[in-house]
Amino acid sequence: MGFASLSAPFNLMQEGLKHKNIEERGFVFVDYGAIDAGFTIKEDDKRSIGVFCGASYLDEWKSLPKEEYLAKKHKLAEDLFKKAEKYFPDLKDHVEYFEVSTPKTIKRYMKTPSGTAYGYVNNKYLRKGRVPRFSKTIKNLMFTGAYAFPGGGFTGVLISGYMAAHNLIEPQWKHIIRRTIITSVVCTLFFTAPKLIKALINLL
C-alpha cells in the first residue's frame, strides 16, 4: 500500500525530500504477512511483520545527542502510525513491538555510504561487476544480495537469492543459452521484418 505523493515536479523529486520536514514526507507500508515467509511461530499464529519505508538522510540524525535522537525516532514512529491509521484504523493497538531504523542505524550495521539501504550508487562500474554471478576462481561459489545481479532493493535481493538457489538445484546454463538464442532470433526478425514485408509487397 503506497502513501507517497507523486504530484511534485520531477526536477523537485530529483533533488530529494530535504525541503520537507521528515514528518511530512510520504511513505510506503509493506505487509510481509501477504506471503507465508515462515515468520510466525505456529500455523494458527495470526501475527505478521510490516515495515514503514520512507525517505530520510544521514545529516538529519548523525549529530543528534542520544536523548534527542531517541525522542526524534519515537516521534517519527508516532507520526507514521497516525498517518497509517487514516487507512487502517487503530493499527497501533494491534502492534506488539516496533523499532525505528534510521540512516545512522543502516550505516552502523551495513557500512553503506550515507546510510543508504540500497548500497552503493548503481553506476556503470558496479553494474558490470554484478553481471558475473559465479566466481571465476572458486568452483560452485555464487554471489547473491544487493551487490549481485540484478541489484539492490527488496525485489533485487529476493531475485538474486532465488536464482542462486535455483542454480544449485538445476544449473541454468542450458536455459541461458536457449534464452539467448530465442532473444537473438526475435530481435533479428523484429529488425528485418519491415524489409521482408516490403520485398514481398514488391513481388506482388
Tab-separated table of N, CA and C in Angstrom, residues 53-161:
chain	number	residue	atom	x	y	z
A	53	CYS	N	8.335	2.356	5.109
A	53	CYS	CA	9.546	2.785	4.399
A	53	CYS	C	9.360	4.228	3.929
A	54	GLY	N	10.288	5.086	4.313
A	54	GLY	CA	10.198	6.480	3.906
A	54	GLY	C	11.574	7.083	3.674
A	55	ALA	N	11.592	8.289	3.116
A	55	ALA	CA	12.857	8.951	2.799
A	55	ALA	C	13.424	9.656	4.028
A	56	SER	N	14.733	9.488	4.233
A	56	SER	CA	15.430	10.183	5.299
A	56	SER	C	16.894	10.322	4.906
A	57	TYR	N	17.624	11.176	5.642
A	57	TYR	CA	19.018	11.480	5.286
A	57	TYR	C	19.894	11.438	6.533
A	58	LEU	N	21.114	10.973	6.359
A	58	LEU	CA	22.028	10.814	7.482
A	58	LEU	C	22.261	12.128	8.215
A	59	ASP	N	22.316	13.233	7.475
A	59	ASP	CA	22.563	14.541	8.092
A	59	ASP	C	21.495	14.912	9.118
A	60	GLU	N	20.311	14.323	8.984
A	60	GLU	CA	19.217	14.635	9.905
A	60	GLU	C	19.349	13.913	11.242
A	61	TRP	N	20.273	12.950	11.320
A	61	TRP	CA	20.360	12.106	12.507
A	61	TRP	C	21.750	12.035	13.147
A	62	LYS	N	22.802	12.140	12.348
A	62	LYS	CA	24.134	11.752	12.823
A	62	LYS	C	24.682	12.607	13.958
A	63	SER	N	24.292	13.871	14.054
A	63	SER	CA	24.878	14.770	15.054
A	63	SER	C	23.989	14.971	16.280
A	64	LEU	N	22.861	14.269	16.328
A	64	LEU	CA	21.942	14.460	17.448
A	64	LEU	C	22.464	13.793	18.723
A	65	PRO	N	22.334	14.451	19.870
A	65	PRO	CA	22.647	13.791	21.147
A	65	PRO	C	21.741	12.573	21.334
A	66	LYS	N	22.174	11.616	22.141
A	66	LYS	CA	21.452	10.352	22.268
A	66	LYS	C	19.981	10.552	22.636
A	67	GLU	N	19.708	11.376	23.659
A	67	GLU	CA	18.326	11.558	24.102
A	67	GLU	C	17.469	12.193	23.010
A	68	GLU	N	18.016	13.172	22.322
A	68	GLU	CA	17.285	13.833	21.240
A	68	GLU	C	17.073	12.879	20.070
A	69	TYR	N	18.065	12.039	19.807
A	69	TYR	CA	17.979	11.044	18.730
A	69	TYR	C	16.836	10.062	19.007
A	70	LEU	N	16.784	9.539	20.236
A	70	LEU	CA	15.740	8.578	20.604
A	70	LEU	C	14.359	9.229	20.580
A	71	ALA	N	14.278	10.476	21.032
A	71	ALA	CA	12.995	11.186	21.041
A	71	ALA	C	12.497	11.429	19.612
A	72	LYS	N	13.416	11.760	18.714
A	72	LYS	CA	13.040	12.003	17.319
A	72	LYS	C	12.557	10.707	16.666
A	73	LYS	N	13.210	9.591	16.983
A	73	LYS	CA	12.775	8.303	16.440
A	73	LYS	C	11.368	7.963	16.932
A	74	HIS	N	11.127	8.189	18.211
A	74	HIS	CA	9.810	7.875	18.776
A	74	HIS	C	8.728	8.747	18.150
A	75	LYS	N	9.009	10.035	17.988
A	75	LYS	CA	8.037	10.945	17.377
A	75	LYS	C	7.738	10.552	15.934
A	76	LEU	N	8.784	10.162	15.202
A	76	LEU	CA	8.595	9.725	13.821
A	76	LEU	C	7.680	8.509	13.760
A	77	ALA	N	7.890	7.551	14.660
A	77	ALA	CA	7.032	6.363	14.695
A	77	ALA	C	5.586	6.746	14.968
A	78	GLU	N	5.367	7.654	15.926
A	78	GLU	CA	4.008	8.091	16.249
A	78	GLU	C	3.349	8.759	15.045
A	79	ASP	N	4.099	9.582	14.335
A	79	ASP	CA	3.566	10.269	13.151
A	79	ASP	C	3.208	9.276	12.046
A	80	LEU	N	4.050	8.265	11.862
A	80	LEU	CA	3.779	7.251	10.833
A	80	LEU	C	2.526	6.446	11.166
A	81	PHE	N	2.382	6.058	12.430
A	81	PHE	CA	1.179	5.330	12.831
A	81	PHE	C	-0.068	6.187	12.635
A	82	LYS	N	0.036	7.470	12.965
A	82	LYS	CA	-1.112	8.373	12.825
A	82	LYS	C	-1.540	8.474	11.364
A	83	LYS	N	-0.563	8.565	10.462
A	83	LYS	CA	-0.886	8.631	9.031
A	83	LYS	C	-1.501	7.317	8.551
A	84	ALA	N	-0.903	6.206	8.973
A	84	ALA	CA	-1.376	4.893	8.510
A	84	ALA	C	-2.781	4.597	9.020
A	85	GLU	N	-3.114	5.117	10.210
A	85	GLU	CA	-4.421	4.819	10.794
A	85	GLU	C	-5.566	5.526	10.075
A	86	LYS	N	-5.248	6.431	9.156
A	86	LYS	CA	-6.287	7.005	8.293
A	86	LYS	C	-6.822	5.923	7.356
A	87	TYR	N	-5.978	4.946	7.067
A	87	TYR	CA	-6.344	3.853	6.161
A	87	TYR	C	-6.609	2.557	6.924
A	88	PHE	N	-5.901	2.379	8.050
A	88	PHE	CA	-6.060	1.179	8.881
A	88	PHE	C	-6.362	1.631	10.313
A	89	PRO	N	-7.620	1.900	10.630
A	89	PRO	CA	-7.978	2.430	11.961
A	89	PRO	C	-7.462	1.553	13.100
A	90	ASP	N	-6.950	2.211	14.149
A	90	ASP	CA	-6.470	1.542	15.364
A	90	ASP	C	-5.331	0.557	15.092
A	91	LEU	N	-4.548	0.836	14.070
A	91	LEU	CA	-3.447	-0.064	13.717
A	91	LEU	C	-2.476	-0.266	14.884
A	92	LYS	N	-2.111	0.816	15.553
A	92	LYS	CA	-1.110	0.716	16.613
A	92	LYS	C	-1.584	-0.158	17.775
A	93	ASP	N	-2.895	-0.201	18.008
A	93	ASP	CA	-3.437	-1.017	19.102
A	93	ASP	C	-3.165	-2.501	18.897
A	94	HIS	N	-2.886	-2.884	17.656
A	94	HIS	CA	-2.656	-4.293	17.342
A	94	HIS	C	-1.163	-4.619	17.202
A	95	VAL	N	-0.315	-3.643	17.452
A	95	VAL	CA	1.130	-3.850	17.303
A	95	VAL	C	1.749	-4.274	18.632
A	96	GLU	N	2.454	-5.395	18.640
A	96	GLU	CA	3.115	-5.886	19.847
A	96	GLU	C	4.466	-5.212	20.067
A	97	TYR	N	5.165	-4.936	18.979
A	97	TYR	CA	6.516	-4.371	19.106
A	97	TYR	C	6.865	-3.624	17.826
A	98	PHE	N	7.549	-2.491	17.974
A	98	PHE	CA	8.040	-1.789	16.786
A	98	PHE	C	9.408	-1.189	17.086
A	99	GLU	N	10.175	-1.012	16.055
A	99	GLU	CA	11.518	-0.441	16.151
A	99	GLU	C	11.708	0.521	14.994
A	100	VAL	N	12.464	1.594	15.212
A	100	VAL	CA	12.724	2.586	14.168
A	100	VAL	C	14.185	2.495	13.743
A	101	SER	N	14.382	2.347	12.450
A	101	SER	CA	15.736	2.312	11.880
A	101	SER	C	15.953	3.585	11.076
A	102	THR	N	17.094	4.219	11.269
A	102	THR	CA	17.419	5.468	10.572
A	102	THR	C	18.642	5.243	9.676
A	103	PRO	N	18.982	6.217	8.833
A	103	PRO	CA	20.222	6.088	8.055
A	103	PRO	C	21.447	5.864	8.943
A	104	LYS	N	21.412	6.406	10.153
A	104	LYS	CA	22.512	6.193	11.099
A	104	LYS	C	22.593	4.722	11.508
A	105	THR	N	21.440	4.088	11.687
A	105	THR	CA	21.381	2.661	12.012
A	105	THR	C	21.959	1.829	10.874
A	106	ILE	N	21.534	2.160	9.665
A	106	ILE	CA	21.970	1.395	8.485
A	106	ILE	C	23.476	1.545	8.267
A	107	LYS	N	23.973	2.758	8.439
A	107	LYS	CA	25.412	2.992	8.266
A	107	LYS	C	26.218	2.210	9.308
A	108	ARG	N	25.675	2.121	10.509
A	108	ARG	CA	26.371	1.404	11.578
A	108	ARG	C	26.483	-0.088	11.291
A	109	TYR	N	25.397	-0.692	10.822
A	109	TYR	CA	25.382	-2.146	10.655
A	109	TYR	C	25.746	-2.609	9.247
A	110	MET	N	25.452	-1.792	8.242
A	110	MET	CA	25.720	-2.199	6.867
A	110	MET	C	26.948	-1.527	6.261
A	111	LYS	N	27.424	-0.446	6.918
A	111	LYS	CA	28.614	0.281	6.462
A	111	LYS	C	28.429	0.938	5.093
A	112	THR	N	27.200	1.208	4.698
A	112	THR	CA	26.968	1.837	3.397
A	112	THR	C	27.106	3.353	3.503
A	113	PRO	N	27.592	4.007	2.445
A	113	PRO	CA	27.772	5.465	2.466
A	113	PRO	C	26.454	6.188	2.727
A	114	SER	N	26.484	7.155	3.610
A	114	SER	CA	25.318	7.992	3.934
A	114	SER	C	24.145	7.198	4.493
A	115	GLY	N	24.379	5.956	4.871
A	115	GLY	CA	23.321	5.163	5.474
A	115	GLY	C	22.222	4.758	4.526
A	116	THR	N	22.560	4.568	3.268
A	116	THR	CA	21.543	4.170	2.300
A	116	THR	C	21.243	2.676	2.401
A	117	ALA	N	19.956	2.328	2.291
A	117	ALA	CA	19.543	0.925	2.371
A	117	ALA	C	19.772	0.183	1.068
A	118	TYR	N	20.082	0.924	-0.003
A	118	TYR	CA	20.215	0.312	-1.314
A	118	TYR	C	21.666	0.167	-1.755
A	119	GLY	N	22.596	0.377	-0.848
A	119	GLY	CA	24.001	0.144	-1.183
A	119	GLY	C	24.622	1.269	-1.981
A	120	TYR	N	25.691	0.930	-2.676
A	120	TYR	CA	26.436	1.938	-3.426
A	120	TYR	C	25.694	2.358	-4.689
A	121	VAL	N	26.095	3.482	-5.242
A	121	VAL	CA	25.437	4.023	-6.428
A	121	VAL	C	25.498	2.994	-7.566
A	122	ASN	N	24.396	2.879	-8.282
A	122	ASN	CA	24.296	1.883	-9.356
A	122	ASN	C	24.889	2.448	-10.646
A	123	ASN	N	26.207	2.658	-10.644
A	123	ASN	CA	26.857	3.234	-11.824
A	123	ASN	C	27.354	2.133	-12.767
A	124	LYS	N	27.997	2.527	-13.849
A	124	LYS	CA	28.446	1.585	-14.873
A	124	LYS	C	29.425	0.563	-14.302
A	125	TYR	N	30.327	1.016	-13.418
A	125	TYR	CA	31.335	0.120	-12.840
A	125	TYR	C	30.684	-0.997	-12.019
A	126	LEU	N	29.711	-0.630	-11.169
A	126	LEU	CA	29.067	-1.637	-10.325
A	126	LEU	C	28.135	-2.534	-11.121
A	127	ARG	N	27.477	-1.974	-12.129
A	127	ARG	CA	26.607	-2.819	-12.965
A	127	ARG	C	27.429	-3.894	-13.665
A	128	LYS	N	28.621	-3.527	-14.106
A	128	LYS	CA	29.500	-4.500	-14.756
A	128	LYS	C	29.917	-5.575	-13.764
A	129	GLY	N	30.170	-5.177	-12.523
A	129	GLY	CA	30.586	-6.133	-11.511
A	129	GLY	C	29.483	-7.074	-11.078
A	130	ARG	N	28.210	-6.667	-11.294
A	130	ARG	CA	27.090	-7.511	-10.882
A	130	ARG	C	26.802	-8.624	-11.883
A	131	VAL	N	27.314	-8.493	-13.089
A	131	VAL	CA	26.952	-9.454	-14.138
A	131	VAL	C	27.416	-10.872	-13.823
A	132	PRO	N	28.709	-11.114	-13.469
A	132	PRO	CA	29.138	-12.489	-13.207
A	132	PRO	C	28.616	-12.984	-11.864
A	133	ARG	N	27.584	-13.812	-11.894
A	133	ARG	CA	27.001	-14.319	-10.654
A	133	ARG	C	27.809	-15.480	-10.086
A	134	PHE	N	28.705	-16.034	-10.897
A	134	PHE	CA	29.514	-17.165	-10.469
A	134	PHE	C	30.968	-16.737	-10.320
A	135	SER	N	31.643	-17.285	-9.311
A	135	SER	CA	33.058	-16.979	-9.115
A	135	SER	C	33.880	-17.590	-10.242
A	136	LYS	N	34.839	-16.832	-10.738
A	136	LYS	CA	35.720	-17.333	-11.791
A	136	LYS	C	36.888	-18.123	-11.223
A	137	THR	N	37.090	-18.051	-9.924
A	137	THR	CA	38.250	-18.717	-9.315
A	137	THR	C	37.888	-19.844	-8.345
A	138	ILE	N	36.700	-19.778	-7.738
A	138	ILE	CA	36.293	-20.801	-6.767
A	138	ILE	C	35.087	-21.557	-7.302
A	139	LYS	N	35.226	-22.847	-7.451
A	139	LYS	CA	34.160	-23.675	-8.008
A	139	LYS	C	32.926	-23.673	-7.108
A	140	ASN	N	31.762	-23.563	-7.747
A	140	ASN	CA	30.456	-23.611	-7.078
A	140	ASN	C	30.200	-22.442	-6.122
A	141	LEU	N	30.991	-21.377	-6.220
A	141	LEU	CA	30.734	-20.186	-5.415
A	141	LEU	C	29.877	-19.217	-6.226
A	142	MET	N	28.723	-18.822	-5.635
A	142	MET	CA	27.817	-17.894	-6.304
A	142	MET	C	27.617	-16.654	-5.451
A	143	PHE	N	27.337	-15.531	-6.102
A	143	PHE	CA	27.161	-14.266	-5.415
A	143	PHE	C	25.685	-13.877	-5.407
A	144	THR	N	25.188	-13.485	-4.252
A	144	THR	CA	23.797	-13.040	-4.130
A	144	THR	C	23.752	-11.780	-3.271
A	145	GLY	N	22.587	-11.145	-3.245
A	145	GLY	CA	22.403	-9.976	-2.395
A	145	GLY	C	22.297	-8.685	-3.184
A	146	ALA	N	22.335	-7.573	-2.456
A	146	ALA	CA	22.132	-6.257	-3.057
A	146	ALA	C	23.235	-5.870	-4.030
A	147	TYR	N	24.428	-6.477	-3.878
A	147	TYR	CA	25.552	-6.105	-4.736
A	147	TYR	C	25.779	-7.119	-5.856
A	148	ALA	N	24.892	-8.101	-5.953
A	148	ALA	CA	24.963	-9.076	-7.046
A	148	ALA	C	23.832	-8.785	-8.026
A	149	PHE	N	23.800	-9.515	-9.133
A	149	PHE	CA	22.747	-9.348	-10.131
A	149	PHE	C	21.400	-9.748	-9.527
A	150	PRO	N	20.296	-9.026	-9.734
A	150	PRO	CA	20.131	-7.877	-10.622
A	150	PRO	C	20.300	-6.522	-9.939
A	151	GLY	N	20.574	-6.483	-8.622
A	151	GLY	CA	20.801	-5.188	-7.993
A	151	GLY	C	20.153	-5.075	-6.627
A	152	GLY	N	20.091	-3.842	-6.098
A	152	GLY	CA	19.611	-3.611	-4.748
A	152	GLY	C	18.103	-3.576	-4.623
A	153	GLY	N	17.644	-3.326	-3.396
A	153	GLY	CA	16.212	-3.282	-3.129
A	153	GLY	C	15.673	-4.646	-2.742
A	154	PHE	N	14.461	-4.670	-2.174
A	154	PHE	CA	13.854	-5.920	-1.736
A	154	PHE	C	13.766	-6.924	-2.888
A	155	THR	N	13.206	-6.454	-3.997
A	155	THR	CA	12.966	-7.348	-5.132
A	155	THR	C	14.266	-7.873	-5.714
A	156	GLY	N	15.255	-6.995	-5.878
A	156	GLY	CA	16.535	-7.421	-6.437
A	156	GLY	C	17.213	-8.482	-5.597
A	157	VAL	N	17.169	-8.311	-4.273
A	157	VAL	CA	17.800	-9.278	-3.372
A	157	VAL	C	17.055	-10.613	-3.406
A	158	LEU	N	15.727	-10.561	-3.422
A	158	LEU	CA	14.940	-11.799	-3.475
A	158	LEU	C	15.212	-12.572	-4.769
A	159	ILE	N	15.240	-11.845	-5.893
A	159	ILE	CA	15.507	-12.497	-7.177
A	159	ILE	C	16.907	-13.092	-7.188
A	160	SER	N	17.866	-12.358	-6.633
A	160	SER	CA	19.244	-12.832	-6.580
A	160	SER	C	19.357	-14.140	-5.798
A	161	GLY	N	18.715	-14.193	-4.623
A	161	GLY	CA	18.744	-15.417	-3.817
A	161	GLY	C	18.025	-16.559	-4.496
